[in-house]
XYZ file of N, CA and C in Angstrom:
717
model
N 59.255 11.973 -177.634
C 60.559 12.254 -177.037
C 60.439 13.058 -175.759
N 59.511 14.002 -175.776
C 59.326 14.812 -174.574
C 58.887 13.949 -173.409
N 58.054 12.949 -173.732
C 57.563 12.081 -172.663
C 58.710 11.256 -172.089
N 59.617 10.789 -172.999
C 60.765 10.027 -172.523
C 61.666 10.885 -171.656
N 61.861 12.143 -172.053
C 62.706 13.020 -171.265
C 62.136 13.255 -169.886
N 60.804 13.387 -169.820
C 60.173 13.581 -168.521
C 60.366 12.371 -167.639
N 60.240 11.190 -168.235
C 60.418 9.956 -167.467
C 61.838 9.830 -166.959
N 62.792 10.186 -167.815
C 64.198 10.076 -167.406
C 64.516 11.053 -166.294
N 63.879 12.225 -166.334
C 64.183 13.225 -165.300
C 63.584 12.854 -163.960
N 62.501 12.053 -164.013
C 61.814 11.714 -162.766
C 62.706 11.062 -161.743
N 63.359 9.929 -162.088
C 64.217 9.269 -161.105
C 65.338 10.149 -160.612
N 65.921 10.953 -161.522
C 67.012 11.825 -161.083
C 66.510 12.822 -160.045
N 65.341 13.411 -160.306
C 64.794 14.357 -159.344
C 64.498 13.666 -158.025
N 63.993 12.442 -158.133
C 63.673 11.704 -156.917
C 64.929 11.424 -156.111
N 66.015 11.040 -156.826
C 67.251 10.740 -156.108
C 67.770 11.970 -155.386
N 67.707 13.116 -156.047
C 68.186 14.332 -155.394
C 67.341 14.657 -154.163
N 66.038 14.349 -154.227
C 65.144 14.705 -153.130
C 65.317 13.790 -151.927
N 65.523 12.477 -152.188
C 65.466 11.536 -151.077
C 66.804 11.345 -150.373
N 67.901 11.671 -151.029
C 69.189 11.361 -150.420
C 69.614 12.414 -149.408
N 68.851 12.503 -148.359
C 69.221 13.269 -147.181
C 69.445 12.281 -146.050
N 70.066 12.739 -144.987
C 70.302 11.870 -143.840
C 68.984 11.347 -143.264
N 68.002 12.241 -143.158
C 66.722 11.857 -142.586
C 66.015 10.820 -143.464
N 66.059 11.003 -144.778
C 65.408 10.060 -145.684
C 66.072 8.689 -145.622
N 67.392 8.674 -145.499
C 68.122 7.405 -145.399
C 67.730 6.672 -144.124
N 67.633 7.399 -143.032
C 67.256 6.773 -141.761
C 65.836 6.221 -141.821
N 64.925 6.970 -142.422
C 63.550 6.487 -142.544
C 63.486 5.225 -143.398
N 64.238 5.220 -144.486
C 64.261 4.044 -145.351
C 64.864 2.844 -144.632
N 65.916 3.080 -143.852
C 66.545 1.998 -143.099
C 65.586 1.430 -142.064
N 64.824 2.298 -141.420
C 63.822 1.839 -140.456
C 62.782 0.954 -141.139
N 62.354 1.348 -142.329
C 61.373 0.538 -143.057
C 61.947 -0.833 -143.394
N 63.180 -0.869 -143.831
C 63.806 -2.144 -144.197
C 63.946 -3.063 -142.988
N 64.140 -2.486 -141.813
C 64.358 -3.292 -140.610
C 63.056 -3.807 -140.009
N 61.934 -3.345 -140.495
C 60.649 -3.840 -139.992
C 60.347 -5.178 -140.647
N 59.487 -5.992 -140.026
C 59.106 -7.255 -140.660
C 58.520 -7.047 -142.060
N 57.755 -5.964 -142.240
C 57.168 -5.689 -143.552
C 58.242 -5.362 -144.595
N 59.365 -4.817 -144.128
C 60.436 -4.453 -145.048
C 61.435 -5.556 -145.301
N 61.208 -6.710 -144.715
C 62.111 -7.836 -144.937
C 63.126 -8.032 -143.841
N 63.359 -6.989 -143.021
C 64.209 -7.122 -141.847
C 65.692 -7.213 -142.104
N 66.145 -7.002 -143.323
C 67.573 -7.112 -143.618
C 68.111 -5.749 -144.030
N 69.117 -5.269 -143.297
C 69.680 -3.945 -143.567
C 71.027 -4.088 -144.252
N 71.085 -3.733 -145.525
C 72.343 -3.649 -146.264
C 72.318 -2.366 -147.088
N 73.483 -1.893 -147.453
C 73.516 -0.673 -148.250
C 72.931 -0.909 -149.638
N 73.064 -2.117 -150.173
C 72.491 -2.380 -151.487
C 70.960 -2.329 -151.430
N 70.367 -2.928 -150.395
C 68.912 -2.867 -150.233
C 68.462 -1.437 -149.945
N 69.288 -0.719 -149.188
C 68.948 0.671 -148.862
C 68.945 1.524 -150.123
N 69.917 1.280 -150.998
C 69.949 2.016 -152.258
C 68.719 1.745 -153.102
N 68.319 0.477 -153.179
C 67.118 0.140 -153.957
C 65.873 0.777 -153.342
N 65.797 0.775 -152.019
C 64.653 1.385 -151.346
C 64.555 2.876 -151.651
N 65.711 3.523 -151.763
C 65.746 4.961 -152.019
C 65.735 5.285 -153.508
N 65.896 4.266 -154.352
C 65.987 4.515 -155.781
C 67.266 5.213 -156.160
N 68.371 4.840 -155.495
C 69.646 5.512 -155.717
C 70.777 4.495 -155.697
N 71.927 4.911 -156.172
C 73.109 4.060 -156.094
C 73.483 3.873 -154.625
N 73.731 2.642 -154.182
C 74.059 2.408 -152.765
C 75.255 3.219 -152.273
N 76.199 3.510 -153.159
C 77.388 4.258 -152.730
C 77.040 5.678 -152.309
N 75.891 6.179 -152.762
C 75.488 7.535 -152.383
C 75.228 7.648 -150.888
N 74.885 6.531 -150.243
C 74.638 6.545 -148.801
C 75.900 6.935 -148.040
N 77.064 6.615 -148.602
C 78.326 6.902 -147.914
C 78.618 8.399 -147.818
N 77.893 9.203 -148.560
C 78.069 10.650 -148.414
C 77.472 11.151 -147.106
N 76.610 10.345 -146.493
C 75.957 10.736 -145.240
C 76.405 9.879 -144.053
N 76.835 8.646 -144.322
C 77.292 7.737 -143.261
C 78.572 7.049 -143.739
N 79.612 7.125 -142.913
C 80.906 6.561 -143.312
C 80.816 5.067 -143.586
N 80.041 4.366 -142.752
C 79.929 2.920 -142.892
C 78.635 2.469 -142.216
N 78.406 1.164 -142.248
C 77.172 0.629 -141.680
C 77.106 0.867 -140.180
N 78.252 0.838 -139.506
C 78.237 1.025 -138.051
C 77.754 2.420 -137.679
N 78.182 3.427 -138.423
C 77.704 4.787 -138.144
C 76.203 4.880 -138.381
N 75.725 4.183 -139.404
C 74.288 4.150 -139.669
C 73.546 3.464 -138.526
N 74.081 2.357 -138.034
C 73.431 1.631 -136.934
C 73.363 2.498 -135.684
N 74.416 3.239 -135.384
C 74.400 4.107 -134.208
C 73.350 5.214 -134.353
N 73.210 5.740 -135.557
C 72.179 6.761 -135.790
C 70.783 6.161 -135.637
N 70.609 4.935 -136.094
C 69.323 4.256 -135.928
C 69.053 3.945 -134.458
N 70.114 3.622 -133.722
C 69.979 3.388 -132.279
C 69.430 4.630 -131.592
N 69.931 5.794 -131.991
C 69.419 7.045 -131.425
C 67.935 7.227 -131.707
N 67.520 6.858 -132.902
C 66.095 6.981 -133.226
C 65.247 6.067 -132.353
N 65.738 4.864 -132.091
C 65.009 3.952 -131.217
C 64.922 4.516 -129.795
N 66.002 5.126 -129.334
C 65.996 5.741 -128.002
C 64.964 6.864 -127.945
N 64.945 7.709 -128.970
C 63.998 8.824 -128.997
C 62.560 8.324 -129.040
N 62.306 7.290 -129.833
C 60.957 6.720 -129.885
C 60.561 6.135 -128.532
N 61.504 5.469 -127.881
C 61.226 4.863 -126.575
C 60.884 5.928 -125.547
N 61.650 7.025 -125.535
C 61.384 8.111 -124.598
C 59.997 8.710 -124.833
N 59.656 8.891 -126.097
C 58.352 9.482 -126.411
C 57.215 8.554 -125.996
N 57.361 7.255 -126.258
C 56.324 6.304 -125.881
C 56.190 6.207 -124.370
N 57.315 6.189 -123.660
C 57.277 6.130 -122.196
C 56.614 7.375 -121.619
N 56.896 8.534 -122.195
C 56.300 9.783 -121.700
C 54.790 9.778 -121.864
N 54.311 9.173 -122.943
C 52.851 9.088 -123.146
C 52.225 8.066 -122.205
N 52.969 7.005 -121.878
C 52.417 5.924 -121.062
C 52.371 6.278 -119.581
N 53.419 6.919 -119.096
C 53.496 7.247 -117.658
C 54.283 8.539 -117.482
N 53.643 9.679 -117.664
C 54.367 10.951 -117.622
C 54.760 11.415 -116.228
N 54.140 10.873 -115.183
C 54.359 11.358 -113.820
C 55.538 10.643 -113.172
N 56.644 11.369 -112.979
C 57.850 10.788 -112.385
C 57.672 10.425 -110.916
N 56.672 11.005 -110.262
C 56.524 10.764 -108.819
C 56.160 9.317 -108.526
N 55.478 8.673 -109.441
C 55.139 7.258 -109.274
C 56.253 6.435 -109.933
N 57.348 6.310 -109.185
C 58.575 5.781 -109.774
C 58.392 4.388 -110.367
N 57.627 3.532 -109.695
C 57.482 2.160 -110.171
C 56.733 2.108 -111.511
N 55.623 2.825 -111.593
C 54.873 2.861 -112.850
C 55.704 3.464 -113.967
N 56.461 4.508 -113.610
C 57.258 5.185 -114.633
C 58.373 4.286 -115.149
N 59.082 3.601 -114.259
C 60.159 2.707 -114.683
C 59.609 1.534 -115.495
N 58.456 1.006 -115.058
C 57.841 -0.090 -115.794
C 57.450 0.361 -117.197
N 56.847 1.534 -117.303
C 56.454 2.059 -118.611
C 57.666 2.301 -119.491
N 58.753 2.788 -118.910
C 59.978 3.033 -119.667
C 60.551 1.735 -120.215
N 60.637 0.723 -119.362
C 61.183 -0.562 -119.792
C 60.314 -1.193 -120.885
N 59.002 -1.157 -120.699
C 58.109 -1.732 -121.705
C 58.160 -0.932 -123.012
N 58.345 0.374 -122.910
C 58.457 1.195 -124.127
C 59.711 0.823 -124.907
N 60.814 0.649 -124.208
C 62.061 0.244 -124.875
C 61.848 -1.083 -125.607
N 61.218 -2.016 -124.917
C 60.971 -3.331 -125.519
C 60.061 -3.221 -126.743
N 58.969 -2.488 -126.612
C 58.009 -2.364 -127.705
C 58.637 -1.743 -128.942
N 59.362 -0.660 -128.756
C 59.960 0.053 -129.888
C 61.001 -0.811 -130.591
N 61.841 -1.484 -129.829
C 62.882 -2.303 -130.445
C 62.298 -3.505 -131.183
N 61.325 -4.168 -130.570
C 60.804 -5.388 -131.185
C 59.903 -5.115 -132.383
N 59.562 -3.857 -132.616
C 58.859 -3.515 -133.853
C 59.778 -3.698 -135.058
N 61.096 -3.755 -134.798
C 62.100 -3.947 -135.857
C 63.151 -4.941 -135.338
N 62.813 -6.208 -135.289
C 63.694 -7.198 -134.649
C 65.111 -7.228 -135.203
N 65.256 -7.139 -136.520
C 66.595 -7.204 -137.110
C 67.461 -6.043 -136.638
N 66.847 -4.879 -136.496
C 67.581 -3.718 -136.006
C 67.867 -3.842 -134.518
N 66.922 -4.415 -133.766
C 67.115 -4.596 -132.326
C 68.334 -5.456 -132.040
N 68.560 -6.494 -132.847
C 69.732 -7.349 -132.664
C 71.009 -6.529 -132.807
N 71.007 -5.571 -133.722
C 72.193 -4.742 -133.957
C 72.360 -3.652 -132.899
N 71.237 -3.125 -132.401
C 71.283 -1.918 -131.565
C 71.288 -2.178 -130.071
N 70.799 -3.320 -129.638
C 70.557 -3.537 -128.205
C 71.819 -3.457 -127.367
N 72.968 -3.715 -127.945
C 74.216 -3.690 -127.174
C 75.046 -2.439 -127.424
N 74.517 -1.480 -128.154
C 75.300 -0.313 -128.539
C 75.098 0.863 -127.584
N 76.123 1.703 -127.491
C 76.082 2.932 -126.699
C 76.450 4.085 -127.607
N 75.612 5.115 -127.645
C 75.858 6.233 -128.554
C 76.378 7.482 -127.840
N 76.071 7.616 -126.551
C 76.419 8.831 -125.796
C 75.856 10.079 -126.461
N 74.743 9.929 -127.140
C 74.093 11.050 -127.818
C 73.288 11.865 -126.811
N 72.813 13.047 -127.207
C 71.958 13.818 -126.293
C 70.732 13.041 -125.828
N 70.096 12.283 -126.725
C 68.902 11.520 -126.340
C 69.245 10.451 -125.321
N 70.338 9.726 -125.559
C 70.722 8.675 -124.623
C 71.131 9.272 -123.278
N 71.912 10.351 -123.314
C 72.361 10.995 -122.083
C 71.179 11.509 -121.261
N 70.206 12.107 -121.953
C 68.995 12.582 -121.272
C 68.261 11.425 -120.603
N 68.184 10.301 -121.301
C 67.492 9.134 -120.766
C 68.170 8.616 -119.508
N 69.507 8.527 -119.538
C 70.261 8.046 -118.370
C 70.034 8.969 -117.178
N 70.155 10.271 -117.410
C 69.971 11.249 -116.332
C 68.564 11.161 -115.749
N 67.582 11.000 -116.632
C 66.188 10.975 -116.189
C 65.897 9.752 -115.321
N 66.399 8.592 -115.714
C 66.146 7.372 -114.938
C 66.824 7.454 -113.574
N 68.075 7.923 -113.552
C 68.774 8.060 -112.270
C 68.045 9.055 -111.378
N 67.564 10.140 -111.979
C 66.849 11.160 -111.210
C 65.573 10.590 -110.588
N 64.818 9.811 -111.346
C 63.584 9.208 -110.821
C 63.899 8.289 -109.648
N 64.943 7.482 -109.778
C 65.323 6.565 -108.704
C 65.847 7.317 -107.482
N 66.586 8.389 -107.717
C 67.119 9.185 -106.611
C 65.985 9.889 -105.861
N 65.046 10.465 -106.589
C 63.910 11.132 -105.955
C 63.014 10.142 -105.207
N 63.040 8.884 -105.649
C 62.258 7.859 -104.962
C 62.860 7.479 -103.618
N 64.136 7.846 -103.402
C 64.740 7.589 -102.101
C 66.084 6.897 -102.111
N 66.618 6.579 -103.291
C 67.912 5.913 -103.355
C 69.051 6.938 -103.389
N 70.167 6.655 -102.724
C 71.354 7.491 -102.909
C 71.764 7.485 -104.387
N 72.468 8.518 -104.800
C 72.760 8.686 -106.225
C 73.489 7.480 -106.810
N 74.518 6.994 -106.104
C 75.292 5.874 -106.642
C 74.427 4.628 -106.772
N 73.611 4.372 -105.778
C 72.740 3.206 -105.834
C 71.683 3.378 -106.929
N 71.224 4.595 -107.105
C 70.275 4.868 -108.189
C 70.914 4.594 -109.549
N 72.181 4.985 -109.682
C 72.897 4.735 -110.939
C 73.084 3.242 -111.171
N 73.371 2.504 -110.123
C 73.515 1.049 -110.253
C 72.208 0.410 -110.706
N 71.108 0.877 -110.136
C 69.800 0.327 -110.505
C 69.429 0.706 -111.934
N 69.793 1.930 -112.353
C 69.574 2.311 -113.758
C 70.273 1.325 -114.679
N 71.565 1.074 -114.384
C 72.345 0.201 -115.276
C 71.759 -1.215 -115.299
N 71.350 -1.699 -114.154
C 70.784 -3.043 -114.075
C 69.468 -3.127 -114.831
N 68.623 -2.117 -114.674
C 67.340 -2.089 -115.368
C 67.538 -2.070 -116.878
N 68.462 -1.250 -117.347
C 68.687 -1.138 -118.783
C 69.234 -2.441 -119.354
N 70.215 -3.034 -118.655
C 70.792 -4.281 -119.142
C 69.762 -5.397 -119.161
N 68.950 -5.450 -118.122
C 67.900 -6.469 -118.063
C 66.940 -6.309 -119.249
N 66.509 -5.079 -119.477
C 65.542 -4.829 -120.547
C 66.124 -5.139 -121.913
N 67.340 -4.670 -122.180
C 67.932 -4.863 -123.495
C 68.353 -6.307 -123.728
N 68.697 -7.022 -122.661
C 69.010 -8.444 -122.815
C 67.764 -9.205 -123.252
N 66.633 -8.879 -122.652
C 65.380 -9.518 -123.068
C 65.010 -9.113 -124.483
N 65.238 -7.853 -124.820
C 64.965 -7.385 -126.177
C 65.769 -8.187 -127.190
N 67.058 -8.337 -126.931
C 67.907 -9.026 -127.898
C 67.543 -10.502 -128.022
N 67.206 -11.128 -126.894
C 66.805 -12.528 -126.935
C 65.537 -12.713 -127.773
N 64.536 -11.886 -127.521
C 63.289 -11.985 -128.285
C 63.511 -11.650 -129.755
N 64.306 -10.621 -130.011
C 64.555 -10.204 -131.393
C 65.301 -11.284 -132.164
N 66.265 -11.924 -131.510
C 67.013 -12.987 -132.178
C 66.087 -14.125 -132.586
N 65.132 -14.483 -131.724
C 64.183 -15.537 -132.066
C 63.297 -15.112 -133.233
N 62.849 -13.865 -133.216
C 61.954 -13.386 -134.269
C 62.622 -13.338 -135.633
N 63.954 -13.266 -135.654
C 64.669 -13.237 -136.934
C 64.968 -14.632 -137.466
N 64.673 -15.680 -136.677
C 64.843 -17.046 -137.166
C 63.791 -17.353 -138.227
N 64.097 -18.312 -139.095
C 63.088 -18.705 -140.073
C 61.976 -19.479 -139.362
N 60.784 -19.512 -139.932
C 59.630 -20.152 -139.275
C 59.870 -21.602 -138.877
N 60.633 -22.338 -139.668
C 60.889 -23.745 -139.348
C 61.676 -23.872 -138.050
N 62.695 -23.038 -137.891
C 63.488 -23.076 -136.661
C 62.651 -22.658 -135.457
N 61.796 -21.665 -135.628
C 60.915 -21.247 -134.540
C 59.980 -22.384 -134.128
N 59.448 -23.105 -135.125
C 58.527 -24.205 -134.833
C 59.215 -25.329 -134.068
N 60.468 -25.588 -134.379
C 61.220 -26.626 -133.673
C 61.386 -26.264 -132.201
N 61.700 -25.012 -131.938
C 61.855 -24.570 -130.549
C 60.523 -24.658 -129.797
N 59.459 -24.230 -130.448
C 58.149 -24.290 -129.809
C 57.761 -25.720 -129.461
N 58.069 -26.647 -130.363
C 57.705 -28.046 -130.143
C 58.519 -28.683 -129.023
N 59.716 -28.167 -128.773
C 60.582 -28.770 -127.754
C 59.909 -28.777 -126.385
N 59.274 -27.667 -126.014
C 58.587 -27.622 -124.730
C 57.326 -28.464 -124.750
N 56.523 -28.279 -125.743
C 55.227 -28.957 -125.778
C 55.369 -30.474 -125.853
N 56.382 -30.944 -126.587
C 56.542 -32.385 -126.788
C 57.522 -32.984 -125.797
N 58.768 -32.504 -125.823
C 59.816 -33.141 -125.022
C 59.627 -32.891 -123.528
N 59.482 -31.623 -123.149
C 59.317 -31.322 -121.732
C 57.932 -31.717 -121.232
N 56.941 -31.533 -122.068
C 55.586 -31.841 -121.645
C 55.342 -33.323 -121.383
N 56.165 -34.193 -121.963
C 55.975 -35.639 -121.815
C 56.989 -36.289 -120.886
N 57.734 -35.484 -120.138
C 58.687 -36.071 -119.195
C 57.951 -36.869 -118.126
N 58.481 -38.024 -117.724
C 57.792 -38.855 -116.725
C 57.770 -38.201 -115.353
N 56.624 -38.292 -114.682
C 56.446 -37.653 -113.375
C 57.322 -38.281 -112.307
N 57.635 -39.577 -112.440
C 58.431 -40.225 -111.398
C 59.879 -39.773 -111.410
N 60.388 -39.372 -112.556
C 61.784 -38.927 -112.646
C 61.911 -37.411 -112.536
N 60.930 -36.691 -113.038
C 60.992 -35.220 -113.039
C 59.683 -34.669 -112.485
N 59.422 -34.884 -111.206
C 58.115 -34.496 -110.655
C 57.833 -33.001 -110.736
N 58.842 -32.179 -110.476
C 58.609 -30.729 -110.487
C 58.432 -30.202 -111.910
N 59.241 -30.700 -112.821
C 59.061 -30.297 -114.220
C 57.720 -30.777 -114.755
N 57.333 -31.986 -114.386
C 56.047 -32.528 -114.844
C 54.891 -31.663 -114.332
N 54.998 -31.261 -113.087
C 53.929 -30.452 -112.496
C 53.860 -29.058 -113.100
N 55.005 -28.493 -113.419
C 55.035 -27.104 -113.895
C 55.109 -26.982 -115.413
N 55.217 -28.090 -116.130
C 55.408 -28.012 -117.579
C 54.274 -27.286 -118.312
N 52.999 -27.407 -117.882
C 51.966 -26.630 -118.592
C 52.222 -25.120 -118.532
N 52.608 -24.650 -117.340
C 52.885 -23.216 -117.212
C 54.158 -22.829 -117.969
N 55.176 -23.681 -117.898
C 56.413 -23.393 -118.622
C 56.174 -23.379 -120.127
N 55.302 -24.247 -120.579
C 54.970 -24.264 -122.002
C 54.261 -22.969 -122.396
N 53.362 -22.489 -121.528
C 52.684 -21.213 -121.786
C 53.688 -20.069 -121.888
N 54.674 -20.112 -120.999
C 55.635 -19.009 -120.930
C 56.735 -19.111 -121.975
N 56.926 -20.291 -122.544
C 58.090 -20.487 -123.391
C 58.203 -19.450 -124.496
N 57.118 -19.189 -125.199
C 57.214 -18.201 -126.250
C 56.353 -16.979 -125.972
N 55.920 -16.838 -124.733
C 55.214 -15.629 -124.337
C 56.225 -14.697 -123.685
N 57.107 -14.148 -124.511
C 58.189 -13.323 -123.986
C 57.685 -12.088 -123.260
N 56.559 -11.572 -123.690
C 56.015 -10.382 -123.037
C 55.644 -10.672 -121.580
N 55.030 -11.824 -121.343
C 54.656 -12.199 -119.985
C 55.886 -12.505 -119.137
N 56.874 -13.166 -119.716
C 58.115 -13.451 -118.975
C 58.808 -12.147 -118.605
N 58.844 -11.220 -119.542
C 59.477 -9.931 -119.250
C 58.735 -9.209 -118.135
N 57.415 -9.261 -118.174
C 56.628 -8.617 -117.115
C 56.959 -9.226 -115.751
N 57.065 -10.545 -115.674
C 57.378 -11.217 -114.415
C 58.764 -10.836 -113.899
N 59.729 -10.848 -114.794
C 61.098 -10.505 -114.392
C 61.186 -9.043 -113.968
N 60.525 -8.159 -114.730
C 60.565 -6.732 -114.407
C 59.910 -6.460 -113.052
N 58.778 -7.103 -112.791
C 58.105 -6.907 -111.510
C 58.983 -7.397 -110.355
N 59.663 -8.513 -110.553
C 60.576 -9.011 -109.513
C 61.714 -8.026 -109.284
N 62.245 -7.469 -110.367
C 63.314 -6.480 -110.258
C 62.834 -5.227 -109.522
N 61.641 -4.760 -109.867
C 61.108 -3.557 -109.222
C 60.792 -3.807 -107.746
N 60.400 -5.049 -107.414
C 60.239 -5.400 -106.000
C 61.559 -5.208 -105.257
N 62.654 -5.604 -105.891
C 63.971 -5.435 -105.279
C 64.318 -3.971 -105.078
N 63.984 -3.129 -106.045
C 64.234 -1.692 -105.897
C 63.403 -1.126 -104.741
N 62.156 -1.577 -104.631
C 61.298 -1.104 -103.537
C 61.921 -1.432 -102.183
N 62.499 -2.615 -102.055
C 63.169 -2.984 -100.807
C 64.388 -2.109 -100.562
N 65.123 -1.803 -101.617
C 66.284 -0.918 -101.479
C 65.856 0.472 -101.001
N 64.750 0.966 -101.543
C 64.259 2.285 -101.146
C 63.833 2.265 -99.679
N 63.132 1.223 -99.276
C 62.731 1.100 -97.862
C 63.959 1.071 -96.953
N 64.958 0.339 -97.333
C 66.172 0.254 -96.521
C 66.876 1.606 -96.437
N 66.935 2.315 -97.568
C 67.582 3.630 -97.577
C 66.819 4.615 -96.700
N 65.505 4.534 -96.711
C 64.694 5.421 -95.881
C 64.860 5.121 -94.394
N 65.013 3.842 -94.050
C 65.211 3.480 -92.654
C 66.560 3.944 -92.114
N 67.580 3.844 -92.947
C 68.929 4.198 -92.510
C 69.212 5.689 -92.627
N 68.301 6.397 -93.268
C 68.456 7.855 -93.379
C 69.479 8.252 -94.412
């Protein structure tokens, strides 16, 4: 009987220990990873925590509040990764590139969560700090404040749009992914040269890029940063 009592007390003690806001967020992050199945529901969250799913509502009013809190965690992780990758703000191009790639890397580690978070705004201290920091880097590089703010917004939207596109594909079932992959290799790759000469000539490269989202993002980001460099040169010329 004593052994049974100890066993019964175990789960109760565990539930009391794990049902904190921080523990819920950590469990939600695990569920949103590919290893965790990638599906975030309160019922799955309760099972992950070994608790009744309704207990989560004592810390988060609803799923949307939970998603916003998770969005903040992704922002904080992105800032930390970017700081390790390119800590020197004086090299604005390297720093912006590292920041954008950090955002992408952190979000795509949890594709299901990225789909939910990529379009959200929290106005939290972490997000506000990030906005101020990016505008400051662009302003110190030579852009007027308003133009720096415009470039911040464009950079963020570009990065998160790519994040959401890649994340949405990663959440598809393998069969659907295979169909998309085959479309380029088979349909586009076999187009007749006499009718589609440019597509025929470029189809090998397009096929390479079709599911190499990292390389496509790098190309688009570099083109965007080239545009910022021209803006900085123009601002310096006009004083």
